[in-house]
Amino acid sequence: MRFFNARARARFDHAAEVGLREATVADDTLRERDVVLSVRDLKTIFRTDDAEVKAVDGVSFDVRRGATLCIVGESGSGKSATARSILQVVDNPGLVESGQILYRRGPDDRVIDIAALDPRGAALRTIRGGDIGLVFQEPMSSLSPVHTIGDQIVEVLRLHDPQTPAEMRARAIDELGRVGIPEAEERFGAYTFQLSGGMRQRAMIAMALVTRPALLIADEPTTALDVTTQAQILQLLADLKSTLGMTMIFITHDLGVVAEIADDVIVMRHGTVVEAGPVDGIFHDPQHPYTRQLLATLPQRSTLGGWAAASKNTPERPSEPTTAPILEIEHLDVTFSGSSGRIFGGNRRAVHAVKDLSLAIPAGSTMGLVGESGSGKTTLGRCVLRAYQPDSGAIRYHTDGGTVDLARLTDQQLAPYRREIRMIFQDPYGSLNPRLTVRQVIGDPLRAAGVERAEIDARVAQMLDLVGLRPDMASRYPHAFSGGERQRIGIARALITRPRLVVADEAVSALDVSVRGQILELLADLQSELGLTYLFISHDLSVVERICDRVAVMFHGQIVEEAKASDIFTAPTHEYTKALLSAIPLPDPRLRGTRELLTYRPTDDMVSV
Amino acid sequence: MLKFAAQRLVYAVATVVVISFVVFFIIQLPPGDYLTTLTAQMQQQGQTVDQAYLDALRARYGIGQSFFVQYTKWATGLFHGDWGLSFQYMQPVSTLIASRLPMTLLLGIATLLMSWVLALPGGVYSAVRQRSWGDYTISGLSFVALAVPGFLGALVLAYFGFRVGMNVGGLFSSAYANAPWSPGKVIDLLKHLWMPMVLIGFAGTASIIRIVRANLLDELHKPYVTTARAKGMSESGLILKYPVRIALNPFFSTVGWHLPAIFDGEVIVAQVLALGTVGPLMLGALQAQDMYLAGGILLIVSILTVIGTFISDLLLAAVDPRVRFGRA
Amino acid sequence: MTLQLPTLGEELTSRQPDQPADPRVQDTHASQSRLIWRRFRRHRLAVIGGIVLVLMYLVALFAGFVAPFGSNTFQADQALRPPQLPKFSLAHGFYVHPSVGKTNIQTMDREFVEDRNTYVELRFFVRGDKYKLFGVIPADRHLFGPKDPHQRWYLLGADRAGSDLYSRIIYGSQISLSIGLLGVGVSLVLGLLIGGVSGYFGGWADTVIQRVIELIISIPTLPLWLGLAASVPPQWGPTPTYFMITIILSLIGWTGLARVIRGRLLQARGEDFVLAARLDGLGSGRIIGRHLLPSFASHIIATVSLAVPSMILAETALSFLGLGLRAPAVSWGVLLQDAQSLQTLDSAPWLLLPGIAVVLAVVAFNFVGDGLRDSADPYGRRD
């Protein structure tokens, strides 16, 4: 909203001042001069027709000036709601019920209780964006799709620090450059969809920082990004912290990230703070069982500089005799035309998803397939299942009865093989038809194979037991189960036909960290009980490292490196693998800064940043 | 953008061609020979039937020959300004349409504008103040508007007007009907125009309100709205600049299809209120099976609609960069 | 190969269930349909609309029974007489006074004067004109009417021919309401087929079909109807005309449904569970029937219930203009033809009452359709 004239602006400023003055509290309410924000007993509730959920239930913490506070928790812990409550931008139907949010801009400034401000008043509007900036998780949906980046940044300036249009434009371009966007002047006029994910997030950071706020709140800003992009953004934030002396609250579920950037940490669960303290204490001397539980899900590393040999807890995998491969992929090529069929980023151009790819999967092992978004790993996985038809190449499947090239078969001929090669999907919510009972979901593959009803029921019950659910759950509907439980149902569905090869496409990526461990353990148990071979697709190297015997690294449709898991992580050979590994946050704050972030440019040599 | 416009233009022209085909097919459907009807009509009016005249018409329009021949003769005739002959009025179709078209356009465009001016703010208000009294009132009125058929409303209003002694019906009072244009005539026109505008536009306004409301409700909970709020924008400012702007996009893309609906309403209301526009002319033509007149009007109306759709496509591309870049 | 996880506090094994599910879900055994029905019940307007519709269709079904008289019983001297609301007295029960029409010499208007001495007594379940229930069962009982089968009663007045408007409105509901359903039924079949092909197979078939639909939408529907309806020969009897009109209406109405179905199919096609079904080995038919259709069946039902009113309105408009159904067929549109002339309307405004029936049906359908649409997504964020 513009201020149409100076008088309106003056009126607004006056109203803001009045509001701020009314919300000012006594100076000694916040004794520590170096605390910028002090949250005291904050309570935020969500009121729906059916229930009242206490999203934030009495949370208190302090943010020191110039420091980075990380709020860690799993989904539903209330960390995001806490951050949004500070600026009172909680989504409907949430509202801040009680508590104090004491804010002091500088050591000699007055103390204001933000919680006492009118949500629609001028005072809070000056603080929003002006004193406290907010960066969100999904830049694609958090930025306006129909306005240019430049316009959205200038708008923030117009609200808080208006100057002439030319001056504001120059400041915006300057800020875009500061956050590492190349050709900032051109990008000023770009629309959101024209930028990549990393660029968009940088633009959002620029937008939040251009007014030089006293505090930056970042709500899971890197969760939706690739690991290499995440590393770059974390680097950027670290740089800004040192050059601008920025104070930051960083919300995340990833303890690795916490180790990389936090000074102070609070751990949240079910709306309350279970533990708080400096980052070193949290990692090396956790007090609360939940904190320890979270830490336990991190890969155990006790090394300096790079991923060294496996730690004491994980038993050394005996070097196996090379087993015969169960599946051999030879010179596979898949191109999408983009206009019809699967939509690939909305482009009309042809996308060469898989380029001349060859891979052999040994029977009984777990082959990990690692890559970032756009690497083609999902496409490859689906090709193995013949959900896509490859343009050229062969997929040789070896059975006792002989070898068959799956790429050559028609849908009809594939039917028996579809029972032997199965898939576990990523999204526990989208992969189960909400209208079918659990029994129907798991039993359908058997029905398609013509098995008798009675036998189906028996096998379903047996399967449920095997995956850790109760057989009486078979008549329920998917919406009655949690994410982890649904994933177990998905696993049951995959295994019901007694397959030999299972493709797990990001099977644990959508689950909470604590649940992840359980599911991975389940998969490992099932592998040994049922003699399965896994093709485990993931973007998360730490997950891959835990359960895979061999690992193949994909980049732009090709496999750049493939070796034993331990070799990949301790002695990578390809530049991209090295860059990828260097981007993984080290889960120990004491190791911060001990490692270089490598960037991989396909044509150039390795460049260190 | 230019490429986009050119592509749409090609579509538009192709659509018109296909529509002309369909239109001609429809007007050919009723059984009976055009010339026989014409002869009967002329005889009824007491005119002498000149065989040479009939033969000339037969040759000119290809009557009695195959469908394609007749269509081709008609279609080529269109380009020359020869839209056929109406036997009801014994006049060229082009003259008849031209005399009524300006008023029809005026009524249509005025109604369209009125409905937008009312519906857009109404829909926005209804969505932003969801579940308030204002919302319930607007939604309630919309329901009623959508349920009451245009002609029923026309009849009811006309009845009450009649009762009250108002001069309902027609676009001008008898005094001004054939007079030259003057300020008085304009005022007279306005006095008569409001009723058909309301009747025709009522249902359209209601449907626009509901569409805008639904779209806006979808957008209001999206993340970019929260971002704008976190930047410190005022509620009204951010709602107008962001979600409203985006919620209007689907509206822009369908605005071309409001034109046919306007014309539909116009036909019936004009019939009831005896306005001298194109609608009743077409109705009469269809009832009397005066095929060239009916076909000509159908075609003209369809062309106007296609033009409208074309304009709305351009508008959408101008307003939404995603469409321009093909990333919608 | 197993992972070592420290066991502190809670036991963490792979076989233990984790966090509880969505607390909003009350009944874990409820199927999707049950959930939708539950949400629907909470929309009071939709429920009221539903009740009104059920009543209206019951009346249409039992038209002969509910209407006091047949649909085409003429009485010339009672033409255009005003409504007679029943009165009650202990002596006579429900009754009305008949009136006789006289032409006022001075104003040339027809006036009706009550005859206070004669009583037309009204009772429940009286005998009267013969009719066939459901078209097959002969009967002559009526819900409420004159005790003496030779007497007449005009609850809502009489039309130009002297027929009881109330009875005609009731009989009219049979055609007006059924055309709505039938027309939408045909549109639905067409829409499912064409929209289904368009959405499921995609590619050039989709593009072609989309262009065709856009073409059809570009032509104003009313002239199109009128044009097609004008080609129905007037000699045809009421039944063939009825079917012809239905087909004409649905030939243009299917486009809306086809687009909705296509949109939903495209959305559903991208869902993981559909791919899973294909990989499970289910055939196309099974996938469509078991997975795709049910996922948007509720949306389709909502769209259909919102399409019925436009069908009813369309038939009414067509018949009103004389291009739809014609006498002796009785539909609300045909009844409203009498109201075309403003002169007639001035002396007999009750001729507009069939319009109220139309509005009532349309509003009820709109409420129900809106309620269904809101309930179709049990986890909708609309609130």
XYZ file of C-alpha atoms in Angstrom, chain A residues 9 130 154-164 167-168 171 210-212:
19
model
C 2.615 8.920 5.888
C 11.334 -3.088 9.397
C 11.259 -2.287 -3.494
C 7.907 -2.637 -1.815
C 9.523 -3.433 1.476
C 11.645 -0.330 1.143
C 8.647 1.735 0.274
C 6.907 0.613 3.422
C 9.721 1.253 5.821
C 12.297 3.541 4.290
C 10.844 5.328 1.300
C 13.094 7.186 -1.069
C 12.949 8.079 -4.724
C 17.311 5.160 -5.117
C 15.180 2.280 -3.951
C 19.401 -0.391 -3.110
C 17.175 -4.840 2.646
C 15.772 -2.788 5.518
C 18.565 -3.911 7.829
